[in-house]
Coordinates of N, CA and C in Angstrom, one line a residue:
M1 N 0.8 -1.2 0.0 CA 0.0 0.0 0.0 C 0.9 1.3 0.0
E2 N 1.9 1.3 0.9 CA 2.6 2.5 1.1 C 3.3 3.0 -0.2
N3 N 3.9 2.1 -0.9 CA 4.6 2.5 -2.2 C 3.6 2.9 -3.2
N4 N 2.5 2.2 -3.3 CA 1.5 2.6 -4.3 C 0.8 3.9 -4.0
L5 N 0.5 4.2 -2.8 CA -0.1 5.4 -2.4 C 0.9 6.6 -2.6
L6 N 2.1 6.4 -2.2 CA 3.2 7.4 -2.3 C 3.4 7.7 -3.8
K7 N 3.4 6.7 -4.6 CA 3.6 6.9 -6.1 C 2.4 7.7 -6.7
A8 N 1.2 7.3 -6.3 CA 0.0 8.0 -6.8 C 0.0 9.5 -6.4
I9 N 0.4 9.8 -5.2 CA 0.4 11.2 -4.7 C 1.4 12.0 -5.5
V10 N 2.7 11.4 -5.6 CA 3.8 12.2 -6.2 C 3.5 12.4 -7.7
E11 N 2.8 11.4 -8.3 CA 2.4 11.5 -9.7 C 1.2 12.4 -9.9
L12 N 0.6 12.9 -8.8 CA -0.6 13.8 -8.8 C -1.8 13.1 -9.4
D13 N -1.9 11.8 -9.2 CA -3.0 11.0 -9.6 C -4.0 11.0 -8.5
E14 N -4.9 12.0 -8.5 CA -5.8 12.2 -7.4 C -6.8 11.1 -7.2
E15 N -7.4 10.6 -8.3 CA -8.4 9.6 -8.2 C -7.8 8.3 -7.6
R16 N -6.6 7.9 -8.1 CA -6.0 6.7 -7.7 C -5.5 6.8 -6.2
A17 N -5.0 7.9 -5.9 CA -4.5 8.2 -4.5 C -5.6 8.1 -3.5
L18 N -6.7 8.7 -3.8 CA -7.9 8.6 -2.9 C -8.5 7.2 -2.8
E19 N -8.5 6.5 -3.9 CA -9.0 5.2 -3.9 C -8.1 4.3 -3.0
I20 N -6.8 4.4 -3.2 CA -5.9 3.5 -2.4 C -6.0 3.9 -0.9
A21 N -6.1 5.2 -0.6 CA -6.3 5.7 0.8 C -7.5 5.2 1.4
R22 N -8.6 5.2 0.7 CA -9.9 4.8 1.3 C -9.9 3.3 1.6
K23 N -9.3 2.5 0.7 CA -9.2 1.0 0.9 C -8.4 0.7 2.1
E24 N -7.2 1.4 2.2 CA -6.3 1.2 3.3 C -6.9 1.5 4.7
L25 N -7.6 2.7 4.7 CA -8.2 3.1 6.0 C -9.4 2.2 6.4
E26 N -10.0 1.5 5.5 CA -11.1 0.6 5.8 C -10.5 -0.6 6.5
N27 N -9.2 -1.0 6.2 CA -8.6 -2.2 6.7 C -7.6 -1.9 7.8
S28 N -7.1 -0.7 8.0 CA -6.0 -0.4 8.9 C -6.6 -0.1 10.3
K29 N -5.8 -0.6 11.3 CA -6.2 -0.4 12.7 C -5.6 1.0 13.2
S30 N -4.6 1.5 12.6 CA -4.0 2.8 13.0 C -3.8 3.7 11.8
P31 N -4.1 5.0 12.0 CA -3.9 6.0 11.0 C -2.5 6.5 10.8
F32 N -1.6 6.2 11.8 CA -0.3 6.8 11.8 C 0.6 6.4 10.7
K33 N 0.5 5.1 10.2 CA 1.3 4.7 9.0 C 0.9 5.5 7.8
M34 N -0.4 5.8 7.6 CA -0.8 6.6 6.5 C -0.2 8.1 6.6
L35 N -0.2 8.6 7.8 CA 0.4 9.9 8.1 C 1.8 10.0 7.7
E36 N 2.5 8.9 7.9 CA 4.0 8.8 7.6 C 4.1 8.8 6.0
V37 N 3.2 8.1 5.3 CA 3.2 8.2 3.9 C 3.0 9.6 3.3
L38 N 2.1 10.3 4.0 CA 1.8 11.7 3.6 C 3.0 12.6 3.8
R39 N 3.7 12.3 4.9 CA 4.9 13.1 5.2 C 6.0 12.9 4.1
K40 N 6.2 11.6 3.8 CA 7.2 11.3 2.7 C 6.8 11.9 1.4
A41 N 5.5 11.8 1.1 CA 5.1 12.4 -0.2 C 5.3 13.9 -0.2
A42 N 5.0 14.6 0.9 CA 5.2 16.1 1.0 C 6.7 16.4 0.8
D43 N 7.6 15.6 1.4 CA 9.0 15.8 1.3 C 9.5 15.7 -0.2
I44 N 9.0 14.6 -0.8 CA 9.4 14.4 -2.2 C 8.9 15.5 -3.1
I45 N 7.6 16.0 -2.9 CA 7.0 17.0 -3.7 C 7.8 18.3 -3.5
G46 N 8.2 18.6 -2.2 CA 9.0 19.8 -1.9 C 10.3 19.8 -2.6
E47 N 10.9 18.6 -2.7 CA 12.2 18.5 -3.4 C 12.1 18.7 -4.8
K48 N 11.0 18.1 -5.4 CA 10.8 18.3 -6.9 C 10.6 19.8 -7.2
Y49 N 9.9 20.5 -6.3 CA 9.7 21.9 -6.5 C 11.0 22.7 -6.5
S50 N 11.8 22.3 -5.5 CA 13.1 23.0 -5.3 C 14.0 22.8 -6.6
K51 N 13.9 21.6 -7.2 CA 14.7 21.3 -8.3 C 14.1 21.8 -9.7
G52 N 12.9 22.4 -9.6 CA 12.3 22.9 -10.8 C 11.5 21.9 -11.6
E53 N 11.3 20.7 -11.0 CA 10.6 19.7 -11.6 C 9.1 19.8 -11.4
F54 N 8.7 20.5 -10.4 CA 7.3 20.9 -10.1 C 7.2 22.4 -10.1
F55 N 6.0 22.9 -10.4 CA 5.7 24.3 -10.4 C 4.6 24.6 -9.4
V56 N 4.3 25.8 -9.2 CA 3.3 26.2 -8.2 C 2.0 25.5 -8.4
A57 N 1.5 25.3 -9.7 CA 0.3 24.6 -9.9 C 0.3 23.2 -9.4
D58 N 1.5 22.5 -9.6 CA 1.7 21.2 -9.1 C 1.6 21.1 -7.6
L59 N 2.2 22.1 -6.9 CA 2.2 22.2 -5.5 C 0.7 22.3 -5.0
V60 N 0.0 23.1 -5.7 CA -1.4 23.3 -5.3 C -2.2 22.0 -5.4
M61 N -2.0 21.3 -6.5 CA -2.7 20.1 -6.8 C -2.3 19.0 -5.7
A62 N -1.0 18.9 -5.5 CA -0.5 18.0 -4.5 C -1.1 18.3 -3.1
G63 N -1.1 19.6 -2.8 CA -1.7 20.0 -1.5 C -3.1 19.6 -1.3
E64 N -3.9 19.7 -2.4 CA -5.3 19.3 -2.4 C -5.4 17.8 -2.1
I65 N -4.6 17.0 -2.8 CA -4.6 15.5 -2.6 C -4.3 15.2 -1.1
L66 N -3.2 15.8 -0.6 CA -2.8 15.5 0.7 C -3.8 16.0 1.7
K67 N -4.5 17.1 1.5 CA -5.5 17.6 2.4 C -6.7 16.6 2.4
E68 N -7.1 16.2 1.2 CA -8.3 15.3 1.2 C -8.0 14.0 2.0
I69 N -6.8 13.4 1.8 CA -6.4 12.2 2.5 C -6.3 12.5 4.0
S70 N -5.8 13.6 4.4 CA -5.7 14.0 5.8 C -7.1 14.1 6.4
E71 N -8.0 14.6 5.7 CA -9.4 14.7 6.2 C -10.0 13.3 6.4
M72 N -9.6 12.4 5.6 CA -10.1 11.0 5.8 C -9.5 10.4 7.1
I73 N -8.3 10.8 7.4 CA -7.6 10.2 8.5 C -8.1 10.8 9.8
R74 N -8.5 12.1 9.8 CA -8.8 12.8 11.0 C -9.8 12.1 12.0
P75 N -10.9 11.6 11.5 CA -11.8 10.9 12.4 C -11.2 9.7 13.1
L76 N -10.2 9.0 12.5 CA -9.5 7.9 13.1 C -8.6 8.4 14.2
L77 N -7.9 9.6 13.9 CA -7.1 10.1 14.9 C -7.8 10.6 16.2
Q78 N -9.0 11.1 16.0 CA -9.8 11.5 17.1 C -10.3 10.4 17.9
S79 N -10.4 9.2 17.3 CA -10.8 8.0 18.1 C -9.6 7.3 18.8
E80 N -8.4 7.7 18.5 CA -7.2 7.1 19.1 C -7.2 7.5 20.6
P81 N -6.7 6.6 21.5 CA -6.7 6.9 22.9 C -5.7 8.1 23.1
R82 N -6.1 9.0 24.0 CA -5.3 10.2 24.3 C -4.6 10.0 25.7
H83 N -3.4 10.5 25.7 CA -2.7 10.5 27.0 C -3.0 11.7 27.8
E84 N -2.6 11.7 29.1 CA -2.8 12.8 30.0 C -2.0 14.0 29.5
Y85 N -2.4 15.2 29.9 CA -1.7 16.4 29.6 C -0.2 16.3 29.9
V86 N 0.6 16.6 29.0 CA 2.1 16.6 29.3 C 2.7 18.0 29.1
G87 N 2.2 18.9 28.3 CA 2.8 20.2 28.1 C 2.1 20.9 27.0
R88 N 2.6 22.1 26.7 CA 2.0 23.0 25.7 C 2.9 23.3 24.6
L89 N 2.4 23.1 23.4 CA 3.2 23.3 22.1 C 2.5 24.4 21.3
I90 N 3.3 25.4 20.8 CA 2.9 26.3 19.8 C 3.6 25.9 18.5
I91 N 2.9 25.8 17.4 CA 3.5 25.4 16.2 C 2.9 26.2 15.0
G92 N 3.7 26.4 14.0 CA 3.2 27.1 12.8 C 4.2 26.9 11.7
T93 N 3.7 27.0 10.4 CA 4.5 27.1 9.3 C 5.1 28.5 9.1
V94 N 6.4 28.7 9.0 CA 7.0 30.0 9.0 C 6.6 30.9 7.9
Q95 N 6.9 32.1 8.0 CA 6.5 33.1 7.0 C 7.2 32.8 5.6
G96 N 6.4 32.9 4.6 CA 6.8 32.7 3.2 C 6.5 31.2 2.8
D97 N 6.0 30.4 3.7 CA 5.7 29.0 3.3 C 4.3 28.7 3.7
I98 N 3.5 28.1 2.8 CA 2.1 27.9 3.0 C 1.8 26.4 3.2
H99 N 2.8 25.6 3.2 CA 2.6 24.1 3.3 C 2.3 23.7 4.7
D100 N 1.3 22.9 4.9 CA 0.9 22.5 6.3 C 0.7 21.0 6.5
I101 N 1.0 20.2 5.5 CA 0.8 18.8 5.7 C 1.7 18.2 6.9
G102 N 3.0 18.5 6.8 CA 3.9 18.1 7.8 C 3.5 18.6 9.2
K103 N 3.1 19.9 9.2 CA 2.7 20.5 10.5 C 1.5 19.8 11.0
N104 N 0.5 19.6 10.2 CA -0.7 18.9 10.6 C -0.5 17.5 11.2
I105 N 0.4 16.8 10.6 CA 0.8 15.5 11.1 C 1.3 15.6 12.5
V106 N 2.2 16.5 12.7 CA 2.8 16.7 14.0 C 1.7 17.1 15.0
V107 N 0.8 18.0 14.6 CA -0.3 18.5 15.5 C -1.1 17.3 16.0
S108 N -1.5 16.4 15.0 CA -2.3 15.3 15.4 C -1.6 14.3 16.3
M109 N -0.3 14.0 16.0 CA 0.4 13.1 16.9 C 0.7 13.7 18.3
A110 N 1.0 15.0 18.3 CA 1.3 15.7 19.6 C 0.0 15.7 20.5
E111 N -1.1 16.0 19.9 CA -2.3 16.0 20.7 C -2.6 14.6 21.2
A112 N -2.3 13.5 20.4 CA -2.5 12.2 20.8 C -1.6 11.8 22.0
A113 N -0.4 12.5 22.0 CA 0.6 12.2 23.0 C 0.4 13.0 24.3
G114 N -0.6 13.9 24.3 CA -1.0 14.6 25.5 C -0.6 16.1 25.5
F115 N -0.1 16.6 24.4 CA 0.2 18.0 24.3 C -1.1 18.8 24.1
E116 N -1.1 20.0 24.7 CA -2.1 21.0 24.3 C -1.4 21.8 23.2
V117 N -2.0 21.8 22.0 CA -1.4 22.4 20.8 C -2.1 23.7 20.4
I118 N -1.3 24.7 20.2 CA -1.8 26.0 19.6 C -1.2 26.1 18.2
D119 N -2.1 25.9 17.2 CA -1.6 25.8 15.8 C -1.8 27.2 15.3
L120 N -0.8 27.9 14.9 CA -0.8 29.3 14.4 C -1.1 29.3 12.9
G121 N -1.1 28.1 12.2 CA -1.4 28.1 10.8 C -0.2 28.2 9.9
V122 N -0.3 28.8 8.8 CA 0.8 28.9 7.8 C 1.2 30.4 7.5
D123 N 2.4 30.5 6.9 CA 2.9 31.9 6.6 C 2.9 32.8 7.8
V124 N 3.4 32.2 8.9 CA 3.3 32.9 10.2 C 4.5 33.8 10.4
P125 N 4.4 35.1 10.6 CA 5.5 36.0 10.8 C 6.1 35.8 12.2
P126 N 7.4 36.2 12.3 CA 8.0 36.0 13.6 C 7.2 36.7 14.8
E127 N 6.7 37.9 14.5 CA 6.0 38.6 15.6 C 4.8 37.8 16.1
K128 N 4.1 37.0 15.2 CA 3.0 36.3 15.7 C 3.4 35.1 16.6
F129 N 4.6 34.5 16.4 CA 5.1 33.5 17.3 C 5.4 34.2 18.6
V130 N 6.0 35.4 18.6 CA 6.4 36.1 19.9 C 5.1 36.4 20.7
E131 N 4.1 36.9 20.0 CA 2.8 37.2 20.6 C 2.2 36.0 21.3
A132 N 2.3 34.8 20.5 CA 1.7 33.6 21.1 C 2.5 33.1 22.3
I133 N 3.8 33.2 22.2 CA 4.6 32.8 23.4 C 4.2 33.6 24.6
K134 N 4.1 34.9 24.4 CA 3.7 35.8 25.6 C 2.3 35.4 26.1
T135 N 1.4 35.1 25.2 CA 0.0 34.8 25.6 C -0.2 33.4 26.2
Y136 N 0.4 32.4 25.6 CA 0.2 31.0 26.0 C 1.3 30.4 26.9
K137 N 2.5 31.0 26.9 CA 3.6 30.5 27.7 C 3.8 29.0 27.5
P138 N 4.1 28.6 26.3 CA 4.3 27.2 25.9 C 5.6 26.6 26.5
D139 N 5.7 25.3 26.5 CA 7.0 24.7 26.8 C 7.9 24.6 25.6
I140 N 7.2 24.4 24.4 CA 7.9 24.2 23.2 C 7.3 25.0 22.0
V141 N 8.2 25.5 21.1 CA 7.8 26.1 19.9 C 8.2 25.3 18.7
G142 N 7.3 25.0 17.8 CA 7.7 24.2 16.6 C 7.6 25.1 15.4
L143 N 8.7 25.1 14.6 CA 8.7 25.9 13.4 C 8.8 24.9 12.2
S144 N 7.8 25.0 11.3 CA 7.7 24.1 10.2 C 7.9 24.8 8.9
G145 N 8.5 24.1 7.9 CA 8.6 24.7 6.6 C 9.1 23.6 5.6
L146 N 8.5 23.6 4.4 CA 8.8 22.6 3.4 C 9.9 23.1 2.5
L147 N 9.9 24.4 2.2 CA 10.8 24.9 1.2 C 12.2 25.4 1.8
T148 N 13.2 25.4 0.9 CA 14.5 25.8 1.3 C 14.5 27.2 1.9
L149 N 13.7 28.1 1.3 CA 13.7 29.5 1.8 C 13.2 29.6 3.2
S150 N 12.5 28.5 3.7 CA 12.0 28.5 5.0 C 13.1 28.6 6.1
I151 N 14.3 28.1 5.7 CA 15.4 28.1 6.7 C 15.7 29.5 7.2
E152 N 15.7 30.4 6.2 CA 16.0 31.8 6.6 C 14.9 32.4 7.4
S153 N 13.7 32.0 7.1 CA 12.5 32.5 7.9 C 12.5 32.0 9.3
M154 N 13.0 30.7 9.4 CA 13.1 30.1 10.7 C 14.1 30.9 11.6
K155 N 15.2 31.2 10.9 CA 16.3 32.0 11.6 C 15.8 33.3 12.1
R156 N 15.1 34.0 11.2 CA 14.5 35.3 11.6 C 13.6 35.2 12.8
T157 N 12.8 34.1 12.8 CA 11.8 33.9 13.9 C 12.6 33.7 15.2
V158 N 13.6 32.8 15.2 CA 14.4 32.6 16.4 C 15.1 33.8 16.8
D159 N 15.6 34.6 15.9 CA 16.3 35.9 16.3 C 15.3 36.8 16.9
V160 N 14.1 36.9 16.4 CA 13.1 37.8 17.0 C 12.7 37.4 18.4
I161 N 12.6 36.0 18.6 CA 12.3 35.5 19.9 C 13.4 35.8 20.9
K162 N 14.7 35.7 20.4 CA 15.8 36.0 21.2 C 15.8 37.5 21.6
N163 N 15.5 38.4 20.6 CA 15.6 39.8 20.8 C 14.5 40.3 21.8
T164 N 13.5 39.5 21.9 CA 12.4 39.9 22.9 C 12.6 39.3 24.2
G165 N 13.7 38.6 24.4 CA 14.0 38.1 25.7 C 13.2 36.8 26.1
L166 N 12.7 36.1 25.1 CA 11.8 34.9 25.4 C 12.5 33.6 25.1
R167 N 13.7 33.7 24.5 CA 14.4 32.4 24.1 C 14.6 31.4 25.2
D168 N 15.0 31.9 26.3 CA 15.3 31.0 27.4 C 14.0 30.3 28.0
Q169 N 12.9 30.8 27.7 CA 11.6 30.3 28.2 C 11.1 29.1 27.5
V170 N 11.6 28.9 26.3 CA 11.0 27.8 25.4 C 12.1 27.0 24.8
K171 N 11.8 25.7 24.5 CA 12.6 24.9 23.6 C 12.1 25.1 22.2
I172 N 12.9 25.1 21.2 CA 12.5 25.3 19.8 C 13.0 24.1 19.0
I173 N 12.0 23.5 18.2 CA 12.3 22.4 17.3 C 11.9 22.8 15.9
I174 N 12.7 22.5 14.9 CA 12.3 22.9 13.5 C 12.1 21.6 12.8
G175 N 11.2 21.6 11.8 CA 10.9 20.4 11.0 C 10.6 20.8 9.6
G176 N 10.8 19.8 8.7 CA 10.5 20.0 7.3 C 11.5 19.3 6.4
G177 N 11.1 19.2 5.1 CA 12.0 18.5 4.2 C 13.4 19.0 4.0
R178 N 13.6 20.2 4.3 CA 15.0 20.8 4.0 C 15.8 20.9 5.3
V179 N 15.3 20.6 6.4 CA 16.1 20.8 7.6 C 17.1 19.6 7.9
D180 N 18.2 20.0 8.6 CA 19.2 19.0 9.0 C 20.0 19.6 10.2
E181 N 21.0 18.9 10.6 CA 21.8 19.4 11.8 C 22.4 20.8 11.5
S182 N 22.9 20.9 10.3 CA 23.5 22.2 9.9 C 22.5 23.4 10.0
A183 N 21.3 23.1 9.4 CA 20.2 24.1 9.5 C 19.8 24.4 10.9
C184 N 19.8 23.4 11.7 CA 19.4 23.6 13.1 C 20.4 24.5 13.8
K185 N 21.7 24.3 13.6 CA 22.7 25.2 14.2 C 22.6 26.6 13.7
Y186 N 22.4 26.7 12.4 CA 22.3 28.0 11.7 C 21.1 28.8 12.3
V187 N 20.0 28.1 12.4 CA 18.7 28.8 12.8 C 18.8 29.1 14.3
G188 N 19.5 28.3 15.1 CA 19.6 28.5 16.5 C 18.5 27.8 17.3
A189 N 18.0 26.7 16.7 CA 17.0 25.8 17.4 C 17.7 24.8 18.3
D190 N 16.9 24.2 19.1 CA 17.4 23.2 20.0 C 17.4 21.8 19.4
A191 N 16.6 21.5 18.4 CA 16.5 20.2 17.8 C 15.9 20.4 16.4
W192 N 16.0 19.3 15.6 CA 15.4 19.3 14.3 C 14.9 17.9 14.0
T193 N 14.0 17.8 13.1 CA 13.5 16.5 12.7 C 12.8 16.5 11.3
T194 N 12.9 15.4 10.6 CA 12.2 15.3 9.3 C 11.1 14.2 9.5
D195 N 11.0 13.7 10.8 CA 10.2 12.6 11.1 C 9.3 13.0 12.3
A196 N 8.0 13.0 12.0 CA 7.0 13.4 13.1 C 7.1 12.6 14.3
G197 N 7.2 11.3 14.2 CA 7.3 10.4 15.4 C 8.6 10.7 16.2
R198 N 9.7 11.0 15.5 CA 10.9 11.3 16.3 C 10.8 12.7 17.0
G199 N 10.1 13.6 16.3 CA 9.9 14.9 16.9 C 9.1 14.8 18.1
I200 N 8.1 14.0 18.2 CA 7.2 13.8 19.4 C 8.1 13.3 20.5
K201 N 8.9 12.3 20.2 CA 9.8 11.7 21.2 C 10.7 12.7 21.8
I202 N 11.3 13.6 21.0 CA 12.2 14.7 21.5 C 11.4 15.6 22.4
M203 N 10.2 16.0 22.0 CA 9.4 16.9 22.8 C 9.0 16.3 24.1
L204 N 8.6 15.1 24.1 CA 8.2 14.4 25.3 C 9.4 14.3 26.3
E205 N 10.6 14.1 25.8 CA 11.8 14.0 26.6 C 12.1 15.4 27.2
W206 N 11.9 16.5 26.5 CA 12.0 17.8 27.0 C 11.1 18.1 28.1
V207 N 9.8 17.8 28.0 CA 8.9 18.1 29.1 C 9.2 17.2 30.3
K208 N 9.7 16.0 30.1 CA 10.0 15.2 31.2 C 11.2 15.8 32.0
E209 N 12.2 16.3 31.3 CA 13.4 16.9 31.9 C 13.0 18.2 32.7
K210 N 12.0 18.9 32.1 CA 11.6 20.1 32.8 C 10.9 19.9 34.1
K211 N 10.3 18.7 34.2 CA 9.5 18.4 35.4 C 10.4 17.7 36.5
R212 N 11.7 17.3 36.1 CA 12.6 16.7 37.1 C 13.1 17.7 38.1

């Protein structure tokens, strides 16, 4: 299923992708495997766009397919057992990037893990993150971005958080198809991930350390 669904999404074959997704969700006990396929597809699509193999119209089409499948998955996520409250997470796709599939996957998994999540949406300017930190006093801030240009936007966001004296109050994790250890250091974040499940583990460890 995974390879067939991934191939259909990347080839922008909406009808086939939705058909495969429906069949799998009818038989699957957990929606998280499908979320991982969507994450991989989003990464591949972002890479193709960066290389000039995909254009804006392709991104829009891919986004619609991913959104439709995400909406199929949502009811199953809501039926998953939830853990007790562990901490508060503010998350958003940084300014200049409107991709939200990866972010939405993290939101769903974080809520299932017991986080209270404040989702700021997409194309979020640094000042909005600062305002949210002041208002909600989160344990963690998540910066998401699919495009290469998002790295600079992540850095600007972290710099603004530093300049307002809030940096020491939160842990910052960045995520998306273009992030790596080098980007993490450049941005000034505490951790990075291209895998939603790994990101949740990192955040859970942070809140455990805070309570010790």
